[in-house]
Every structure is written in structure tokens, then in C-alpha cells.
Amino acid sequence: MGFSVNLPGRTAHEALLNRQDAELRLLETIKRCIANKVKCDREWAQTLSSVASAGNKIDRSEDLSGSIVVQTWKSVMEELDNVGKLVKANSDLIEKETLDKLSSLCSEKRKAKKMCQEEHNRITLQFSNDTALNDFSVETSKFDFQLISTKSVSPNILSP
């Protein structure tokens, strides 16, 4: 839906309000999706940390001391735990920055919509007042013209 300077009046205002409503709904949907992603990422990070913790509880008998397999397994578990920490840090960052900015954007959009509606109402009221005043002036001019016409046709009617 495009907008044009050739689209004045109520239709344009309603189209603008519809666009603003649609954008607000989209932003709210984006916020919910990102919040859900943050929640899932945190759960995944917790799960990775739990798996790494469980994986580190290996048999520590002396039969395995110096084993390359044990060293490799510990390395894998450390990396798994590090991935979990990175995922959690990333989800915290997304929540802190992205969701906060989206909330601010939604708030600004709501304020802009409200301001647009108030300004449209003010302009519409002013236009109505100006139209009524113009109509009154036209009617007054007609009355004055009729009064002058009547006086010139029969001056004795209005004179005492």
C-alpha cells in the first residue's frame, strides 16, 4: 500500500492508521518471537551445561590416568560447557539490547499514532469551524444583500 500527496482526506488518514496498526502488530509479533528465542536459548544453554556436568562425572580410577580418551572427553565437555555459556551470554545480550530497542520502537510508534490522530482531529475540527464560519459569512452577506435590495425597492417599508 503506497501513499501519495494526491490522496487527501479521510481515506488517506484511515490508510495511514491502518499502516501504523499493522506495523505495531508486526513489531509485537517480532518481540514475542525474539522473547521465545531467548527463552529457548537459555533452556538450551542450561541443557548443554547439564550435559557437560554429567559428562565430567566419569570414572576417575587409576586405570584411566593419562588416557588420551579421558583427556579428549574432558576437552569435549569443556567445549560443550563453553558453548552453553556463549549461548546464554548471547541470549542475555539479545534480551538486553534487541528487546529493549523493540519495546522503545513500539512505544514511539504508539506515540506517533496517537499524535497523528490528535493532529487529524484538531485539523478536522478547525476545518469544520472554518467551514461553519464561512457558511455564516455567506448567509450574512445574502441577508445584507436582501436587506439592501429591499430598502432600494421600497424605502418606505422599513422607514418609520
C-alpha positions as MATLAB code, in Angstrom:
seq = 'MGFSVNLPGRTAHEALLNRQDAELRLLETIKRCIANKVKCDREWAQTLSSVASAGNKIDRSEDLSGSIVVQTWKSVMEELDNVGKLVKANSDLIEKETLDKLSSLCSEKRKAKKMCQEEHNRITLQFSNDTALNDFSVETSKFDFQLISTKSVSPNILSP';
ca = [
       0.000    0.000    0.000;
       1.611    3.237   -1.115;
       0.878    6.747   -0.020;
       0.608    9.822   -2.168;
       0.184   13.550   -1.856;
      -2.791   13.087   -4.174;
      -4.689   11.098   -1.539;
      -6.110   13.708    0.822;
      -8.824   13.461    3.410;
     -10.330   10.729    5.497;
      -9.253    7.908    3.163;
      -5.595    8.844    3.497;
      -5.886    9.217    7.252;
      -7.539    5.803    7.592;
      -4.898    4.229    5.333;
      -2.165    5.754    7.488;
      -3.795    4.485   10.690;
      -4.190    1.015    9.172;
      -0.498    1.007    8.208;
       0.505    2.095   11.713;
      -1.691   -0.605   13.290;
      -0.217   -3.269   11.007;
       3.335   -2.169   11.832;
       2.581   -2.240   15.563;
       1.125   -5.750   15.285;
       4.212   -6.875   13.350;
       6.571   -5.361   15.925;
       4.665   -7.077   18.749;
       4.921  -10.397   16.880;
       8.660   -9.865   16.376;
       9.035   -9.113   20.088;
       7.208  -12.309   21.055;
       9.324  -14.386   18.643;
      12.587  -12.941   19.922;
      11.487  -13.402   23.546;
      10.668  -17.017   22.724;
      14.082  -17.439   21.073;
      15.779  -16.012   24.173;
      13.836  -18.435   26.377;
      14.743  -21.408   24.161;
      18.401  -20.363   24.009;
      18.570  -20.141   27.810;
      16.999  -23.575   28.166;
      19.426  -24.962   25.599;
      22.377  -23.345   27.391;
      21.209  -24.880   30.667;
      20.849  -28.274   28.993;
      24.350  -28.045   27.496;
      25.738  -27.153   30.898;
      23.918  -30.119   32.480;
      25.226  -32.483   29.805;
      28.768  -31.180   30.317;
      28.428  -31.569   34.072;
      27.125  -35.124   33.709;
      29.856  -35.927   31.178;
      32.548  -34.779   33.596;
      31.418  -37.332   36.179;
      33.480  -40.113   34.699;
      35.186  -42.943   36.448;
      38.354  -41.498   37.949;
      40.092  -44.768   38.602;
      43.804  -45.038   38.254;
      43.336  -47.298   35.278;
      42.355  -44.224   33.224;
      45.097  -41.855   34.367;
      46.956  -40.374   31.424;
      44.466  -41.789   28.931;
      44.121  -39.830   25.711;
      40.442  -40.819   25.562;
      39.813  -39.259   29.002;
      41.686  -36.096   28.024;
      39.707  -35.865   24.787;
      36.432  -36.436   26.624;
      37.258  -33.716   29.168;
      38.130  -31.359   26.318;
      34.806  -32.110   24.591;
      32.903  -31.493   27.839;
      34.756  -28.205   28.457;
      33.900  -27.013   24.951;
      30.295  -28.080   25.422;
      30.144  -26.061   28.638;
      31.777  -23.085   26.877;
      29.187  -23.268   24.082;
      26.444  -23.241   26.725;
      27.975  -20.156   28.358;
      28.262  -18.384   24.990;
      24.655  -19.210   24.084;
      23.479  -17.855   27.448;
      25.581  -14.691   27.084;
      24.186  -14.180   23.576;
      20.602  -14.643   24.767;
      21.206  -12.140   27.590;
      22.589   -9.646   25.081;
      19.646  -10.140   22.725;
      17.225   -9.649   25.594;
      19.013   -6.578   26.890;
      19.569   -4.781   23.606;
      17.195   -6.071   20.947;
      14.077   -6.485   23.071;
      14.665   -3.145   24.811;
      15.051   -1.394   21.455;
      11.951   -3.116   20.088;
       9.986   -2.028   23.154;
      11.172    1.548   22.657;
      10.265    1.412   18.978;
       6.767    0.124   19.800;
       6.320    2.896   22.341;
       7.462    5.535   19.834;
       5.124    4.113   17.174;
       2.175    4.252   19.597;
       3.001    7.863   20.485;
       3.314    8.790   16.805;
      -0.034    7.160   16.048;
      -1.698    8.994   18.929;
      -0.138   12.292   17.847;
      -1.282   11.685   14.254;
      -4.842   11.009   15.419;
      -4.882   14.077   17.674;
      -3.491   16.293   14.916;
      -6.025   14.939   12.414;
      -8.846   15.571   14.898;
      -7.572   19.106   15.542;
      -7.336   19.856   11.815;
     -10.779   18.354   11.162;
     -12.306   20.446   13.961;
     -10.578   23.587   12.687;
     -11.809   22.858    9.168;
     -15.360   22.369   10.460;
     -15.178   25.633   12.391;
     -13.799   27.489    9.379;
     -16.477   25.984    7.129;
     -19.229   26.963    9.578;
     -17.809   30.480    9.846;
     -17.601   30.742    6.061;
     -21.189   29.489    5.714;
     -22.287   32.043    8.298;
     -20.469   34.810    6.423;
     -22.132   33.775    3.155;
     -25.565   33.745    4.777;
     -24.903   37.127    6.407;
     -23.869   38.546    3.040;
     -27.048   37.179    1.441;
     -29.118   38.692    4.224;
     -27.370   42.052    3.878;
     -27.885   41.925    0.122;
     -31.578   41.129    0.597;
     -31.884   43.918    3.137;
     -30.237   46.439    0.819;
     -32.327   45.222   -2.123;
     -35.489   45.561   -0.099;
     -34.590   49.100    1.027;
     -33.850   50.237   -2.501;
     -37.103   48.782   -3.874;
     -39.407   50.161   -1.217;
     -37.752   52.637    1.102;
     -40.983   53.371    2.969;
     -41.414   49.815    4.252;
     -38.535   49.983    6.676;
     -38.708   53.711    7.454;
     -40.912   54.880   10.362;
];
